[in-house]
PDB file of C-alpha atoms in Angstrom:
ATOM      1  CA  VAL A   1     109.715  46.745 -76.627  1.00 55.00           C
ATOM      2  CA  LEU A   2     108.155  43.403 -76.672  1.00 60.00           C
ATOM      3  CA  THR A   3     109.295  42.886 -73.020  1.00 60.00           C
ATOM      4  CA  ARG A   4     107.780  46.425 -71.762  1.00 58.00           C
ATOM      5  CA  MET A   5     104.656  46.166 -73.707  1.00 58.00           C
ATOM      6  CA  CYS A   6     104.228  42.086 -72.317  1.00 58.00           C
ATOM      7  CA  ALA A   7     105.392  42.233 -68.904  1.00 52.00           C
ATOM      8  CA  ASP A   8     105.916  45.639 -67.492  1.00 49.00           C
ATOM      9  CA  ALA A   9     103.869  47.322 -65.284  1.00 51.00           C
ATOM     10  CA  ARG A  10     101.678  48.663 -68.093  1.00 54.00           C
ATOM     11  CA  LYS A  11      99.664  45.375 -68.153  1.00 59.00           C
ATOM     12  CA  VAL A  12      98.927  45.786 -64.333  1.00 71.00           C
ATOM     13  CA  THR A  13      97.985  49.311 -64.488  1.00 77.00           C
ATOM     14  CA  TYR A  14      94.198  48.918 -63.702  1.00 80.00           C
ATOM     15  CA  LEU A  15      94.970  47.083 -60.366  1.00 84.00           C
ATOM     16  CA  LEU A  16      97.472  49.816 -59.608  1.00 87.00           C
ATOM     17  CA  ARG A  17      94.997  52.453 -60.291  1.00 87.00           C
ATOM     18  CA  ALA A  18      91.971  50.771 -58.571  1.00 87.00           C
ATOM     19  CA  HIS A  19      93.712  49.640 -55.324  1.00 88.00           C
ATOM     20  CA  GLY A  20      96.528  52.428 -55.041  1.00 88.00           C
ATOM     21  CA  THR A  21      98.545  52.057 -51.556  1.00 88.00           C
ATOM     22  CA  ASP A  22      96.375  49.313 -50.475  1.00 90.00           C
ATOM     23  CA  ILE A  23      98.734  46.762 -52.631  1.00 91.00           C
ATOM     24  CA  SER A  24     101.051  45.068 -50.274  1.00 92.00           C
ATOM     25  CA  ALA A  25     104.554  45.895 -50.570  1.00 92.00           C
ATOM     26  CA  ASP A  26     105.258  41.969 -50.889  1.00 94.00           C
ATOM     27  CA  ALA A  27     103.029  41.867 -54.054  1.00 91.00           C
ATOM     28  CA  MET A  28     104.912  44.614 -55.831  1.00 91.00           C
ATOM     29  CA  GLU A  29     108.279  43.284 -54.935  1.00 93.00           C
ATOM     30  CA  ALA A  30     107.328  39.855 -56.080  1.00 92.00           C
ATOM     31  CA  PHE A  31     106.072  41.545 -59.871  1.00 88.00           C
ATOM     32  CA  ASP A  32     109.361  43.872 -59.912  1.00 90.00           C
ATOM     33  CA  ASN A  33     111.582  40.885 -59.391  1.00 91.00           C
ATOM     34  CA  GLY A  34     109.814  39.053 -62.153  1.00 88.00           C
ATOM     35  CA  LEU A  35     110.416  42.040 -64.479  1.00 87.00           C
ATOM     36  CA  ASP A  36     114.180  42.216 -63.322  1.00 90.00           C
ATOM     37  CA  VAL A  37     114.677  38.547 -64.428  1.00 89.00           C
ATOM     38  CA  ALA A  38     112.709  39.423 -67.770  1.00 86.00           C
ATOM     39  CA  LEU A  39     115.285  42.137 -68.390  1.00 88.00           C
ATOM     40  CA  ALA A  40     118.149  40.362 -67.695  1.00 89.00           C
ATOM     41  CA  THR A  41     116.713  37.321 -70.054  1.00 89.00           C
ATOM     42  CA  ALA A  42     115.877  39.819 -73.132  1.00 86.00           C
ATOM     43  CA  LEU A  43     119.473  41.500 -72.534  1.00 87.00           C
ATOM     44  CA  ALA A  44     121.356  38.380 -72.513  1.00 85.00           C
ATOM     45  CA  GLY A  45     122.580  38.688 -69.017  1.00 82.00           C
ATOM     46  CA  PRO A  46     122.306  39.702 -65.569  1.00 85.00           C
ATOM     47  CA  LEU A  47     121.647  43.674 -64.828  1.00 88.00           C
ATOM     48  CA  GLY A  48     123.558  45.630 -62.248  1.00 90.00           C
ATOM     49  CA  ALA A  49     121.482  48.280 -60.006  1.00 89.00           C
ATOM     50  CA  GLU A  50     122.414  51.177 -61.760  1.00 91.00           C
ATOM     51  CA  SER A  51     121.462  49.266 -65.132  1.00 91.00           C
ATOM     52  CA  LEU A  52     118.413  48.364 -63.508  1.00 90.00           C
ATOM     53  CA  CYS A  53     117.505  51.576 -62.409  1.00 91.00           C
ATOM     54  CA  GLN A  54     117.964  53.075 -66.010  1.00 91.00           C
ATOM     55  CA  ALA A  55     116.273  50.448 -68.037  1.00 89.00           C
ATOM     56  CA  LYS A  56     112.898  51.293 -65.642  1.00 89.00           C
ATOM     57  CA  LEU A  57     113.257  54.911 -66.516  1.00 89.00           C
ATOM     58  CA  GLY A  58     111.174  56.214 -69.426  1.00 85.00           C
ATOM     59  CA  VAL A  59     112.144  56.304 -72.717  1.00 83.00           C
ATOM     60  CA  ARG A  60     112.698  60.348 -73.025  1.00 83.00           C
ATOM     61  CA  ASP A  61     115.051  60.328 -69.750  1.00 85.00           C
ATOM     62  CA  GLY A  62     117.174  57.578 -71.382  1.00 85.00           C
ATOM     63  CA  GLY A  63     115.404  54.087 -70.081  1.00 88.00           C
ATOM     64  CA  LEU A  64     113.767  51.329 -71.762  1.00 85.00           C
ATOM     65  CA  GLY A  65     110.244  52.408 -69.947  1.00 83.00           C
ATOM     66  CA  ALA A  66     109.927  49.243 -68.295  1.00 84.00           C
ATOM     67  CA  ARG A  67     108.954  51.064 -65.103  1.00 84.00           C
ATOM     68  CA  SER A  68     108.545  48.860 -62.044  1.00 88.00           C
ATOM     69  CA  ALA A  69     105.102  48.531 -60.191  1.00 88.00           C
ATOM     70  CA  ARG A  70     106.746  50.396 -57.033  1.00 90.00           C
ATOM     71  CA  HIS A  71     107.126  53.687 -59.097  1.00 90.00           C
ATOM     72  CA  SER A  72     104.272  53.663 -60.925  1.00 90.00           C
ATOM     73  CA  LEU A  73     101.822  53.036 -57.849  1.00 92.00           C
ATOM     74  CA  ALA A  74     101.568  56.482 -56.975  1.00 94.00           C
ATOM     75  CA  PRO A  75     101.256  58.083 -60.393  1.00 93.00           C
ATOM     76  CA  ALA A  76      98.755  55.405 -61.559  1.00 91.00           C
ATOM     77  CA  ALA A  77      96.560  55.748 -58.509  1.00 93.00           C
ATOM     78  CA  LEU A  78      96.773  59.765 -58.087  1.00 95.00           C
ATOM     79  CA  ALA A  79      95.877  60.315 -61.794  1.00 94.00           C
ATOM     80  CA  SER A  80      93.171  57.983 -61.774  1.00 92.00           C
ATOM     81  CA  ARG A  81      91.263  59.600 -58.856  1.00 95.00           C
ATOM     82  CA  VAL A  82      92.233  63.113 -60.048  1.00 95.00           C
ATOM     83  CA  SER A  83      90.539  62.746 -63.499  1.00 93.00           C
ATOM     84  CA  ALA A  84      87.788  60.934 -62.283  1.00 93.00           C
ATOM     85  CA  ARG A  85      86.660  63.065 -59.170  1.00 95.00           C
ATOM     86  CA  PRO A  86      84.545  65.518 -60.868  1.00 95.00           C
ATOM     87  CA  LEU A  87      82.316  62.696 -62.367  1.00 94.00           C
ATOM     88  CA  VAL A  88      82.374  60.699 -59.187  1.00 95.00           C
ATOM     89  CA  MET A  89      81.151  63.608 -57.048  1.00 95.00           C
ATOM     90  CA  HIS A  90      78.592  64.501 -59.631  1.00 95.00           C
ATOM     91  CA  LEU A  91      77.134  60.850 -59.259  1.00 95.00           C
ATOM     92  CA  ILE A  92      77.585  61.030 -55.484  1.00 95.00           C
ATOM     93  CA  ALA A  93      75.455  64.377 -55.375  1.00 94.00           C
ATOM     94  CA  GLN A  94      72.814  62.735 -57.416  1.00 94.00           C
ATOM     95  CA  MET A  95      72.502  59.500 -55.374  1.00 95.00           C
ATOM     96  CA  ARG A  96      72.288  61.869 -52.248  1.00 93.00           C
ATOM     97  CA  ASP A  97      69.265  63.377 -53.662  1.00 94.00           C
ATOM     98  CA  MET A  98      67.681  60.112 -53.720  1.00 95.00           C
ATOM     99  CA  ASP A  99      68.894  59.391 -50.410  1.00 94.00           C
ATOM    100  CA  MET A 100      71.101  56.693 -51.802  1.00 94.00           C
ATOM    101  CA  ALA A 101      74.469  57.454 -51.164  1.00 93.00           C
ATOM    102  CA  PRO A 102      76.213  56.203 -47.925  1.00 92.00           C
ATOM    103  CA  ASP A 103      77.247  58.335 -45.379  1.00 93.00           C
ATOM    104  CA  GLY A 104      81.113  59.348 -46.000  1.00 95.00           C
ATOM    105  CA  ALA A 105      81.063  58.576 -49.622  1.00 95.00           C
ATOM    106  CA  GLU A 106      83.106  61.517 -50.696  1.00 95.00           C
ATOM    107  CA  GLN A 107      86.200  61.007 -48.503  1.00 95.00           C
ATOM    108  CA  ALA A 108      85.883  57.300 -49.136  1.00 94.00           C
ATOM    109  CA  PHE A 109      86.955  58.120 -52.487  1.00 95.00           C
ATOM    110  CA  ASP A 110      89.043  60.959 -51.749  1.00 96.00           C
ATOM    111  CA  VAL A 111      91.356  59.315 -49.012  1.00 95.00           C
ATOM    112  CA  PRO A 112      93.160  56.544 -51.629  1.00 93.00           C
ATOM    113  CA  ALA A 113      93.941  59.854 -53.394  1.00 95.00           C
ATOM    114  CA  GLN A 114      95.294  61.584 -50.595  1.00 96.00           C
ATOM    115  CA  ALA A 115      97.538  58.530 -49.934  1.00 95.00           C
ATOM    116  CA  ALA A 116      98.867  58.406 -53.292  1.00 95.00           C
ATOM    117  CA  GLU A 117      99.848  62.195 -53.356  1.00 97.00           C
ATOM    118  CA  ALA A 118     101.519  61.971 -49.926  1.00 96.00           C
ATOM    119  CA  HIS A 119     103.481  58.949 -51.356  1.00 94.00           C
ATOM    120  CA  LEU A 120     104.362  60.652 -54.587  1.00 96.00           C
ATOM    121  CA  ARG A 121     105.529  63.751 -52.707  1.00 97.00           C
ATOM    122  CA  HIS A 122     107.774  61.651 -50.561  1.00 94.00           C
ATOM    123  CA  GLU A 123     109.237  60.379 -53.751  1.00 92.00           C
ATOM    124  CA  LEU A 124     109.997  64.049 -55.145  1.00 95.00           C
ATOM    125  CA  SER A 125     112.483  66.825 -54.425  1.00 95.00           C
ATOM    126  CA  PRO A 126     111.084  70.325 -53.749  1.00 96.00           C
ATOM    127  CA  ALA A 127     111.225  71.171 -57.355  1.00 96.00           C
ATOM    128  CA  GLY A 128     109.759  68.142 -58.247  1.00 96.00           C
ATOM    129  CA  CYS A 129     107.061  68.791 -55.532  1.00 97.00           C
ATOM    130  CA  ALA A 130     106.439  72.357 -57.079  1.00 97.00           C
ATOM    131  CA  ARG A 131     106.083  70.811 -60.721  1.00 96.00           C
ATOM    132  CA  LEU A 132     103.649  68.269 -59.050  1.00 97.00           C
ATOM    133  CA  ASP A 133     101.141  71.246 -57.670  1.00 97.00           C
ATOM    134  CA  ILE A 134     100.851  72.439 -61.225  1.00 97.00           C
ATOM    135  CA  LEU A 135     100.304  69.198 -63.171  1.00 96.00           C
ATOM    136  CA  LEU A 136      97.646  68.505 -60.264  1.00 97.00           C
ATOM    137  CA  GLY A 137      96.081  71.859 -60.832  1.00 96.00           C
ATOM    138  CA  ASP A 138      95.771  71.593 -64.712  1.00 95.00           C
ATOM    139  CA  ALA A 139      94.486  68.185 -64.489  1.00 94.00           C
ATOM    140  CA  ARG A 140      91.649  69.320 -61.842  1.00 95.00           C
ATOM    141  CA  THR A 141      90.767  71.919 -64.367  1.00 94.00           C
ATOM    142  CA  ASN A 142      90.626  69.665 -67.482  1.00 92.00           C
ATOM    143  CA  ALA A 143      88.774  67.263 -65.469  1.00 92.00           C
ATOM    144  CA  ASP A 144      85.931  69.487 -64.468  1.00 93.00           C
ATOM    145  CA  ALA A 145      85.892  71.099 -67.864  1.00 92.00           C
ATOM    146  CA  GLY A 146      85.475  67.327 -69.211  1.00 90.00           C
ATOM    147  CA  LEU A 147      82.640  66.730 -66.815  1.00 91.00           C
ATOM    148  CA  GLN A 148      80.997  69.880 -68.375  1.00 91.00           C
ATOM    149  CA  ALA A 149      81.476  68.917 -71.653  1.00 89.00           C
ATOM    150  CA  LEU A 150      79.877  65.240 -70.718  1.00 86.00           C
ATOM    151  CA  LEU A 151      76.930  66.729 -69.197  1.00 87.00           C
ATOM    152  CA  SER A 152      76.613  69.228 -72.295  1.00 88.00           C
ATOM    153  CA  GLY A 153      76.930  66.302 -74.664  1.00 81.00           C
ATOM    154  CA  ARG A 154      80.538  68.001 -76.170  1.00 73.00           C
ATOM    155  CA  GLN A 155      83.507  66.440 -76.769  1.00 64.00           C
ATOM    156  CA  SER A 156      86.268  66.734 -73.817  1.00 59.00           C
ATOM    157  CA  PRO A 157      88.682  69.530 -74.562  1.00 57.00           C
ATOM    158  CA  SER A 158      91.142  67.314 -73.571  1.00 55.00           C
ATOM    159  CA  ALA A 159      90.127  64.737 -75.637  1.00 51.00           C
ATOM    160  CA  ARG A 160      93.112  63.681 -78.405  1.00 49.00           C
ATOM    161  CA  PRO A 161      92.011  63.702 -81.782  1.00 47.00           C
ATOM    162  CA  ARG A 162      91.645  60.568 -83.821  1.00 47.00           C
ATOM    163  CA  HIS A 163      94.148  59.917 -86.062  1.00 47.00           C
ATOM    164  CA  PRO A 164      92.783  59.211 -89.689  1.00 46.00           C
ATOM    165  CA  ARG A 165      94.561  55.978 -89.782  1.00 46.00           C
ATOM    166  CA  GLU A 166      93.452  54.761 -86.810  1.00 48.00           C
ATOM    167  CA  GLU A 167      91.105  51.906 -87.625  1.00 51.00           C
ATOM    168  CA  PRO A 168      90.523  48.323 -86.192  1.00 51.00           C
ATOM    169  CA  GLY A 169      93.282  46.475 -86.421  1.00 49.00           C
ATOM    170  CA  HIS A 170      95.849  49.152 -87.663  1.00 48.00           C
ATOM    171  CA  ALA A 171      97.237  49.000 -84.273  1.00 47.00           C
ATOM    172  CA  LEU A 172      99.106  45.711 -85.422  1.00 46.00           C
ATOM    173  CA  VAL A 173     101.234  47.577 -87.630  1.00 48.00           C
ATOM    174  CA  GLN A 174     102.255  51.001 -85.879  1.00 47.00           C
ATOM    175  CA  LEU A 175     103.531  54.149 -87.434  1.00 48.00           C
ATOM    176  CA  ALA A 176     107.098  54.760 -87.392  1.00 45.00           C
ATOM    177  CA  GLY A 177     108.257  55.375 -83.770  1.00 44.00           C
ATOM    178  CA  GLY A 178     104.548  54.445 -82.848  1.00 47.00           C
ATOM    179  CA  GLU A 179     106.324  50.931 -81.198  1.00 45.00           C
ATOM    180  CA  ASP A 180     106.960  53.159 -78.076  1.00 49.00           C
ATOM    181  CA  PRO A 181     103.915  54.426 -76.725  1.00 50.00           C
ATOM    182  CA  GLU A 182     105.532  57.331 -75.202  1.00 52.00           C
ATOM    183  CA  TRP A 183     106.704  58.729 -78.840  1.00 46.00           C
ATOM    184  CA  HIS A 184     103.621  60.482 -79.251  1.00 46.00           C
ATOM    185  CA  ASN A 185     103.335  63.953 -77.027  1.00 42.00           C
ATOM    186  CA  GLU A 186      99.618  64.311 -77.574  1.00 39.00           C
ATOM    187  CA  ALA A 187      99.423  60.745 -76.089  1.00 38.00           C
ATOM    188  CA  GLN A 188     100.956  61.837 -72.931  1.00 49.00           C
ATOM    189  CA  GLY A 189      98.430  61.837 -69.852  1.00 84.00           C
ATOM    190  CA  LEU A 190      98.246  62.685 -66.156  1.00 91.00           C
ATOM    191  CA  GLN A 191      99.686  59.275 -65.524  1.00 89.00           C
ATOM    192  CA  GLN A 192     102.641  59.575 -67.696  1.00 86.00           C
ATOM    193  CA  GLU A 193     103.347  63.121 -66.909  1.00 91.00           C
ATOM    194  CA  LEU A 194     103.502  61.787 -63.055  1.00 93.00           C
ATOM    195  CA  SER A 195     105.592  58.853 -63.751  1.00 91.00           C
ATOM    196  CA  ARG A 196     108.000  61.377 -65.795  1.00 90.00           C
ATOM    197  CA  LEU A 197     108.247  63.472 -62.530  1.00 93.00           C
ATOM    198  CA  VAL A 198     109.831  60.523 -60.641  1.00 92.00           C
ATOM    199  CA  ASP A 199     111.692  59.293 -63.570  1.00 92.00           C
ATOM    200  CA  VAL A 200     113.882  62.846 -63.498  1.00 91.00           C
ATOM    201  CA  GLU A 201     114.717  62.269 -60.140  1.00 91.00           C
ATOM    202  CA  ARG A 202     115.739  58.789 -60.402  1.00 90.00           C
ATOM    203  CA  ALA A 203     117.773  59.659 -63.337  1.00 91.00           C
ATOM    204  CA  ALA A 204     119.514  62.681 -61.400  1.00 90.00           C
ATOM    205  CA  ALA A 205     120.398  59.977 -58.900  1.00 88.00           C
ATOM    206  CA  LEU A 206     122.507  57.961 -61.662  1.00 87.00           C
ATOM    207  CA  GLU A 207     124.434  61.007 -62.830  1.00 80.00           C
TER     208      GLU A 207
END
């Protein structure tokens, strides 16, 4: 758990979400190679290819949750753009009313999302792509509802209720099972669901 929380792709999720497919393959390979070394050190020995693959699956699919940057890239970038799009389009429209929006602003925002989606679909089977369509449809609906809630001053309908014990400093001592960030079903966001799509495909390849 400590290795995953301190060294895996969760610590570079911001870069994956912000830059998406613009991140070079060399940079991701260097990060993933470092993660392989950290896993081998934590598990007291080098791991074979299949063992490394399993370790990088999510906990729900029999792995350690130490996902690689390569396999986290598309889920992170796509989830970020889908979730933020309604608000970004709203802001661009307001800027355009004031003649402040640059030409092609909408396209500039959408192109990275399209690239990430294409990248993700390349990793999935036809069944996985069908599940992806459902997840994206639901996420877009929730994002639209979230924007309307924001504009009206209401809480987003998809917001997770605050746990009564979630207080400053409480995260230092987690509830039972809470040391695993994938343990709580209500904490699952679009990025985690998209990551699991990839996990399921990779787990099936190990069978």
